[in-house]
């Protein structure tokens, strides 16, 4: 069984609080890199983020998650760019849709919760990656080669 704890330390938080990145990397098992299919800049930031953490945290699971995948009429990240990214970085890339969610009492504000069915594939994939990492650490599986682009 896995127990997940997530720390959100996006670029703006890291710039504002310089102590955050070292704290987030301490005893970390995985990094999730997020971008939005409707925000090209967030996708273009991924290589820099991945490069910055690649050498500092060897052996840590890294996964990429693209949000708003269902907003295909507004996408700024075409499939050919996703394919090129996956070939270059050889990392799991998952897609999640926009989740309208439930509304708070005011009727306008979303409560911020997604249903389990909306995120189950992400959690399952993360658990699989962490399980594999544990098997490698225990010497039960061979150590994979580094997955940074050449």
CSV table of C-alpha atoms in Angstrom, one decimal:
chain,number,residue,atom,x,y,z
A,1,UNK,CA,0.0,0.0,0.0
A,2,UNK,CA,1.2,3.5,-0.8
A,3,UNK,CA,0.5,6.7,1.2
A,4,UNK,CA,0.8,9.8,-1.0
A,5,UNK,CA,1.9,13.2,0.3
A,6,UNK,CA,2.0,16.0,-2.3
A,7,UNK,CA,3.9,19.3,-1.9
A,8,UNK,CA,3.0,21.9,-4.5
A,9,UNK,CA,6.2,23.9,-5.2
A,10,UNK,CA,5.7,25.5,-8.6
A,11,UNK,CA,8.1,28.1,-10.1
A,12,UNK,CA,6.5,31.1,-8.4
A,13,UNK,CA,6.7,29.5,-5.0
A,14,UNK,CA,10.3,28.4,-5.6
A,15,UNK,CA,11.3,32.0,-6.6
A,16,UNK,CA,9.5,33.5,-3.6
A,17,UNK,CA,10.7,31.0,-1.0
A,18,UNK,CA,14.3,29.8,-1.6
A,19,UNK,CA,14.1,27.2,1.2
A,20,UNK,CA,11.3,25.3,-0.5
A,21,UNK,CA,13.2,23.3,-3.1
A,22,UNK,CA,15.7,21.8,-0.6
A,23,UNK,CA,12.8,21.0,1.8
A,24,UNK,CA,10.8,19.4,-1.0
A,25,UNK,CA,13.7,17.3,-2.2
A,26,UNK,CA,14.5,15.8,1.2
A,27,UNK,CA,13.3,12.2,1.4
A,28,UNK,CA,11.4,12.6,-1.9
A,29,UNK,CA,10.3,9.5,-3.8
A,30,UNK,CA,8.9,11.2,-6.9
A,31,UNK,CA,8.6,14.5,-8.7
A,32,UNK,CA,5.4,15.3,-10.7
A,33,UNK,CA,5.9,17.9,-13.4
A,34,UNK,CA,2.7,19.5,-14.5
A,35,UNK,CA,1.7,21.5,-17.5
A,36,UNK,CA,-1.5,22.6,-19.1
A,37,UNK,CA,-2.4,21.7,-22.7
A,38,UNK,CA,-3.9,25.2,-22.9
A,39,UNK,CA,-0.7,27.0,-21.8
A,40,UNK,CA,2.2,26.6,-24.2
A,41,UNK,CA,4.6,28.3,-21.8
A,42,UNK,CA,4.0,25.7,-19.1
A,43,UNK,CA,4.9,22.9,-21.5
A,44,UNK,CA,8.1,24.8,-22.7
A,45,UNK,CA,9.2,25.2,-19.0
A,46,UNK,CA,9.3,21.4,-18.6
A,47,UNK,CA,12.9,20.7,-20.0
A,48,UNK,CA,14.4,23.4,-17.7
A,49,UNK,CA,12.6,22.0,-14.7
A,50,UNK,CA,13.6,18.4,-15.5
A,51,UNK,CA,17.2,19.3,-16.2
A,52,UNK,CA,17.5,21.3,-12.9
A,53,UNK,CA,16.3,18.3,-10.9
A,54,UNK,CA,17.9,15.5,-12.9
A,55,UNK,CA,21.4,15.6,-11.4
A,56,UNK,CA,20.2,16.7,-7.9
A,57,UNK,CA,17.9,13.8,-7.3
A,58,UNK,CA,19.1,10.6,-9.1
A,59,UNK,CA,16.9,7.6,-8.8
A,60,UNK,CA,13.8,9.6,-8.0
A,61,UNK,CA,10.7,8.8,-10.0
A,62,UNK,CA,9.8,11.6,-12.4
A,63,UNK,CA,6.4,11.8,-14.2
A,64,UNK,CA,4.8,14.5,-16.4
A,65,UNK,CA,1.1,15.3,-16.2
A,66,UNK,CA,-0.7,17.4,-18.7
A,67,UNK,CA,-3.9,19.0,-17.5
A,68,UNK,CA,-6.9,20.2,-19.5
A,69,UNK,CA,-6.4,17.5,-22.0
A,70,UNK,CA,-10.1,17.6,-22.9
A,71,UNK,CA,-9.9,21.2,-24.0
A,72,UNK,CA,-8.7,20.2,-27.4
A,73,UNK,CA,-10.4,23.2,-29.1
A,74,UNK,CA,-8.1,25.5,-27.0
A,75,UNK,CA,-4.9,23.4,-27.0
A,76,UNK,CA,-1.6,25.2,-27.4
A,77,UNK,CA,0.4,21.9,-27.3
A,78,UNK,CA,0.0,19.7,-30.4
A,79,UNK,CA,0.4,16.0,-30.3
A,80,UNK,CA,3.6,16.1,-32.4
A,81,UNK,CA,5.2,18.2,-29.6
A,82,UNK,CA,4.1,15.6,-27.0
A,83,UNK,CA,5.5,12.8,-29.1
A,84,UNK,CA,8.9,14.6,-29.5
A,85,UNK,CA,9.0,15.3,-25.8
A,86,UNK,CA,8.3,11.7,-24.9
A,87,UNK,CA,11.0,10.4,-27.3
A,88,UNK,CA,13.5,12.9,-25.9
A,89,UNK,CA,12.9,12.4,-22.2
A,90,UNK,CA,11.5,8.8,-22.0
A,91,UNK,CA,9.3,9.7,-19.1
A,92,UNK,CA,5.7,8.7,-18.3
A,93,UNK,CA,3.4,11.4,-19.5
A,94,UNK,CA,-0.2,11.2,-18.3
A,95,UNK,CA,-3.2,13.3,-19.4
A,96,UNK,CA,-5.9,14.5,-17.2
A,97,UNK,CA,-9.1,16.4,-18.2
A,98,UNK,CA,-10.6,19.5,-16.7
A,99,UNK,CA,-12.8,18.5,-13.9
A,100,UNK,CA,-15.8,20.8,-13.4
A,101,UNK,CA,-16.2,19.7,-9.8
A,102,UNK,CA,-18.8,20.5,-7.3
A,103,UNK,CA,-19.7,24.1,-6.4
A,104,UNK,CA,-19.6,25.7,-2.9
A,105,UNK,CA,-22.6,27.2,-1.3
A,106,UNK,CA,-22.2,30.4,-3.2
A,107,UNK,CA,-22.9,28.5,-6.4
A,108,UNK,CA,-19.9,30.0,-8.3
A,109,UNK,CA,-16.8,28.7,-6.6
A,110,UNK,CA,-15.5,25.2,-7.3
A,111,UNK,CA,-14.7,23.2,-4.2
A,112,UNK,CA,-11.4,22.0,-5.8
A,113,UNK,CA,-12.0,18.3,-5.4
A,114,UNK,CA,-11.9,15.8,-8.2
A,115,UNK,CA,-13.6,12.5,-8.1
A,116,UNK,CA,-11.4,9.4,-7.6
A,117,UNK,CA,-12.3,8.2,-11.1
A,118,UNK,CA,-10.9,11.4,-12.6
A,119,UNK,CA,-7.5,10.9,-11.0
A,120,UNK,CA,-7.3,7.1,-10.5
A,121,UNK,CA,-5.1,6.5,-13.5
A,122,UNK,CA,-2.6,9.1,-12.3
A,123,UNK,CA,-2.4,7.6,-8.8
A,124,UNK,CA,-2.2,4.0,-10.1
A,125,UNK,CA,0.6,5.0,-12.5
A,126,UNK,CA,2.5,6.8,-9.7
A,127,UNK,CA,2.1,3.8,-7.4
A,128,UNK,CA,3.4,1.5,-10.2
A,129,UNK,CA,6.5,3.7,-10.7
A,130,UNK,CA,7.2,3.8,-7.0
A,131,UNK,CA,6.8,0.1,-6.6
A,132,UNK,CA,9.2,-0.4,-9.4
A,133,UNK,CA,11.7,2.0,-7.8
A,134,UNK,CA,11.4,0.1,-4.5
A,135,UNK,CA,12.1,-3.2,-6.4
A,136,UNK,CA,15.2,-1.7,-8.0
A,137,UNK,CA,16.4,-0.3,-4.6
A,138,UNK,CA,15.9,-3.8,-3.0
A,139,UNK,CA,18.1,-5.3,-5.8
A,140,UNK,CA,15.2,-7.4,-7.1
A,141,UNK,CA,15.2,-5.6,-10.5
A,142,UNK,CA,18.1,-4.2,-12.5
A,143,UNK,CA,18.9,-0.5,-12.3
A,144,UNK,CA,17.6,1.3,-15.4
A,145,UNK,CA,19.8,3.7,-17.3
A,146,UNK,CA,19.4,7.4,-16.8
A,147,UNK,CA,16.5,8.9,-18.7
A,148,UNK,CA,17.8,12.4,-19.6
A,149,UNK,CA,17.9,13.4,-23.2
A,150,UNK,CA,21.1,13.1,-25.1
